GROMACS .gro file of C-alpha atoms in nm:
model
  165
    1MET     CA    1 -11.004  -9.582   2.146
    2ASP     CA    2 -11.227  -9.761   1.894
    3GLU     CA    3 -11.446  -9.498   1.727
    4THR     CA    4 -11.661  -9.749   1.538
    5TRP     CA    5 -12.023  -9.785   1.642
    6ASP     CA    6 -11.949 -10.119   1.806
    7GLY     CA    7 -11.647  -9.970   1.980
    8ARG     CA    8 -11.857  -9.686   2.120
    9ILE     CA    9 -12.120  -9.941   2.230
   10ALA     CA   10 -11.848 -10.132   2.416
   11ALA     CA   11 -11.732  -9.810   2.581
   12PHE     CA   12 -12.094  -9.729   2.674
   13TRP     CA   13 -12.132 -10.063   2.855
   14ALA     CA   14 -11.792 -10.033   3.023
   15ASP     CA   15 -11.912  -9.709   3.184
   16ALA     CA   16 -12.282  -9.797   3.232
   17GLY     CA   17 -12.267  -9.873   3.603
   18SER     CA   18 -12.145  -9.525   3.691
   19ARG     CA   19 -12.413  -9.327   3.506
   20ASP     CA   20 -12.758  -9.222   3.619
   21PRO     CA   21 -13.051  -9.396   3.446
   22LYS     CA   22 -13.179  -9.090   3.256
   23THR     CA   23 -12.836  -9.012   3.112
   24LEU     CA   24 -12.778  -9.378   3.032
   25LEU     CA   25 -13.098  -9.415   2.833
   26ALA     CA   26 -13.039  -9.085   2.649
   27ALA     CA   27 -12.685  -9.187   2.554
   28MET     CA   28 -12.797  -9.523   2.417
   29THR     CA   29 -13.086  -9.361   2.231
   30GLU     CA   30 -12.834  -9.133   2.057
   31LEU     CA   31 -12.616  -9.428   1.961
   32VAL     CA   32 -12.917  -9.619   1.828
   33ARG     CA   33 -13.023  -9.321   1.613
   34GLU     CA   34 -12.694  -9.348   1.425
   35GLN     CA   35 -12.803  -9.682   1.280
   36PRO     CA   36 -13.072  -9.738   1.016
   37GLU     CA   37 -13.422  -9.766   1.161
   38GLY     CA   38 -13.499 -10.123   1.262
   39ASP     CA   39 -13.133 -10.229   1.269
   40PRO     CA   40 -13.128 -10.553   1.473
   41ALA     CA   41 -12.805 -10.470   1.659
   42ALA     CA   42 -12.937 -10.125   1.753
   43LEU     CA   43 -13.267 -10.274   1.871
   44TYR     CA   44 -13.077 -10.528   2.079
   45GLU     CA   45 -12.863 -10.258   2.242
   46LEU     CA   46 -13.169 -10.045   2.320
   47ALA     CA   47 -13.343 -10.350   2.467
   48SER     CA   48 -13.035 -10.422   2.676
   49VAL     CA   49 -13.027 -10.075   2.829
   50HIS     CA   50 -13.398 -10.097   2.916
   51ASP     CA   51 -13.328 -10.437   3.072
   52PHE     CA   52 -13.026 -10.299   3.260
   53LEU     CA   53 -13.248 -10.024   3.401
   54GLY     CA   54 -13.510 -10.275   3.518
   55HIS     CA   55 -13.761 -10.192   3.244
   56GLU     CA   56 -13.808 -10.548   3.125
   57SER     CA   57 -14.153 -10.480   2.978
   58GLN     CA   58 -14.000 -10.223   2.745
   59ALA     CA   59 -13.706 -10.449   2.662
   60ILE     CA   60 -13.910 -10.754   2.559
   61PRO     CA   61 -14.058 -10.621   2.232
   62LEU     CA   62 -13.720 -10.473   2.137
   63TYR     CA   63 -13.543 -10.807   2.189
   64GLN     CA   64 -13.815 -10.978   1.987
   65ALA     CA   65 -13.781 -10.725   1.705
   66ALA     CA   66 -13.403 -10.765   1.703
   67LEU     CA   67 -13.433 -11.143   1.680
   68ASP     CA   68 -13.706 -11.120   1.416
   69GLY     CA   69 -13.476 -10.886   1.223
   70SER     CA   70 -13.210 -11.152   1.188
   71LEU     CA   71 -12.980 -11.045   1.470
   72ASP     CA   72 -12.658 -11.241   1.434
   73GLY     CA   73 -12.311 -11.281   1.575
   74GLU     CA   74 -12.234 -11.262   1.945
   75ARG     CA   75 -12.544 -11.055   2.011
   76LYS     CA   76 -12.789 -11.327   1.906
   77PRO     CA   77 -12.731 -11.577   2.190
   78GLN     CA   78 -12.716 -11.289   2.436
   79ALA     CA   79 -13.050 -11.156   2.306
   80VAL     CA   80 -13.218 -11.495   2.347
   81ILE     CA   81 -13.092 -11.532   2.704
   82GLN     CA   82 -13.175 -11.173   2.796
   83LEU     CA   83 -13.522 -11.200   2.641
   84ALA     CA   84 -13.587 -11.520   2.837
   85SER     CA   85 -13.465 -11.355   3.156
   86SER     CA   86 -13.690 -11.054   3.099
   87LEU     CA   87 -13.988 -11.279   3.027
   88ARG     CA   88 -13.924 -11.463   3.353
   89ASN     CA   89 -13.891 -11.138   3.544
   90VAL     CA   90 -14.233 -11.017   3.425
   91GLY     CA   91 -14.403 -11.344   3.520
   92ARG     CA   92 -14.389 -11.518   3.183
   93ALA     CA   93 -14.167 -11.808   3.291
   94PRO     CA   94 -14.325 -12.070   3.062
   95GLU     CA   95 -14.231 -11.857   2.759
   96ALA     CA   96 -13.877 -11.827   2.893
   97VAL     CA   97 -13.860 -12.206   2.930
   98SER     CA   98 -13.977 -12.249   2.570
   99LEU     CA   99 -13.704 -12.018   2.445
  100LEU     CA  100 -13.426 -12.190   2.636
  101GLU     CA  101 -13.521 -12.560   2.646
  102ASP     CA  102 -13.342 -12.649   2.324
  103PHE     CA  103 -13.109 -12.350   2.307
  104PRO     CA  104 -12.755 -12.474   2.245
  105GLU     CA  105 -12.447 -12.367   2.436
  106ASP     CA  106 -12.258 -12.096   2.256
  107PRO     CA  107 -11.895 -11.983   2.272
  108THR     CA  108 -12.008 -11.634   2.371
  109THR     CA  109 -12.244 -11.731   2.652
  110GLY     CA  110 -12.119 -12.076   2.753
  111SER     CA  111 -12.364 -12.251   2.984
  112ALA     CA  112 -12.548 -11.931   3.076
  113SER     CA  113 -12.859 -12.047   2.891
  114ARG     CA  114 -12.875 -12.347   3.125
  115ALA     CA  115 -12.859 -12.123   3.432
  116PHE     CA  116 -13.141 -11.905   3.302
  117LEU     CA  117 -13.339 -12.214   3.202
  118ALA     CA  118 -13.305 -12.345   3.557
  119LEU     CA  119 -13.438 -12.015   3.694
  120ALA     CA  120 -13.730 -12.016   3.449
  121LEU     CA  121 -13.815 -12.379   3.528
  122PHE     CA  122 -13.814 -12.298   3.899
  123ASP     CA  123 -14.042 -11.998   3.848
  124ALA     CA  124 -14.268 -12.215   3.632
  125GLY     CA  125 -14.311 -12.453   3.927
  126ARG     CA  126 -14.085 -12.721   3.782
  127SER     CA  127 -13.827 -12.727   4.061
  128ARG     CA  128 -13.707 -13.085   4.008
  129GLU     CA  129 -13.626 -13.009   3.644
  130ALA     CA  130 -13.465 -12.679   3.748
  131LEU     CA  131 -13.231 -12.859   3.986
  132GLN     CA  132 -13.151 -13.123   3.724
  133VAL     CA  133 -13.060 -12.859   3.463
  134ALA     CA  134 -12.848 -12.664   3.711
  135LEU     CA  135 -12.657 -12.971   3.833
  136ALA     CA  136 -12.603 -13.101   3.479
  137ALA     CA  137 -12.456 -12.763   3.379
  138LEU     CA  138 -12.241 -12.744   3.692
  139ALA     CA  139 -12.103 -13.099   3.683
  140PRO     CA  140 -11.850 -13.055   3.400
  141THR     CA  141 -11.692 -12.757   3.578
  142LEU     CA  142 -11.614 -12.943   3.902
  143PRO     CA  143 -11.254 -13.052   3.961
  144LEU     CA  144 -11.379 -13.326   4.197
  145TYR     CA  145 -11.711 -13.512   4.206
  146SER     CA  146 -11.802 -13.422   3.849
  147GLY     CA  147 -11.917 -13.776   3.773
  148THR     CA  148 -12.113 -13.804   4.096
  149VAL     CA  149 -12.296 -13.474   4.042
  150ALA     CA  150 -12.369 -13.569   3.681
  151ALA     CA  151 -12.513 -13.903   3.800
  152TYR     CA  152 -12.735 -13.725   4.053
  153ALA     CA  153 -12.852 -13.491   3.778
  154ASP     CA  154 -12.937 -13.792   3.562
  155GLU     CA  155 -13.139 -13.945   3.846
  156LEU     CA  156 -13.339 -13.625   3.878
  157GLU     CA  157 -13.421 -13.641   3.509
  158GLU     CA  158 -13.612 -13.965   3.558
  159PRO     CA  159 -13.956 -13.901   3.708
  160GLY     CA  160 -14.032 -14.099   4.022
  161THR     CA  161 -13.673 -14.158   4.134
  162GLN     CA  162 -13.588 -14.064   4.488
  163GLY     CA  163 -13.216 -13.996   4.447
  164ARG     CA  164 -12.946 -14.115   4.687
  165GLN     CA  165 -12.912 -14.007   5.045
   0.00000   0.00000   0.00000
C-alpha cells in the first residue's frame, strides 16, 4: 500500500462509492489538512469530493482556487473539466463553454473535454454546435464510418447547411 499523500488520495477515491457522504467529506478534509494551506492539489481534491457529493456550488470556488494556485500534472486537465461540468450543473453553461472551447486534448483525459463541451453547448442553447463537437470527437474512435461521421460533423460546423438525408 502506498502511504504517500497521493497514494492515500488514490485509496480514498477507490473506496469513495461505498462510504456515506458525511464520512467521505470528513476523511477528505483530514487528508487536505495534511497539506500546506492553499495547496493546489489539496484544494482540487476537496473540490472533487464536494463535486462527487453533488455540492457543485461549493466545489466551484475550490476548483478555481486550485487552478489559480498553479495546479499542475494530471490534476490540472481534470480540474478544468470538472470545473466546467460543475458550472454547467449550476446553470452557468456559457462559462463552461468558455473554459472548454479551446481546451486541448490531454493524455490523462483524452477527448473528455469535448464531451463536456458538447453538454455545455447544448445547455447554452447551441445544440447544432453541441452535436458537431460530439460527432467530431466520436468519429476517430469508430472502426467503420469514421470518415462519414467526420464529414457530417464538418457539415454541421458550417452555418446554414442542411446535412445529408
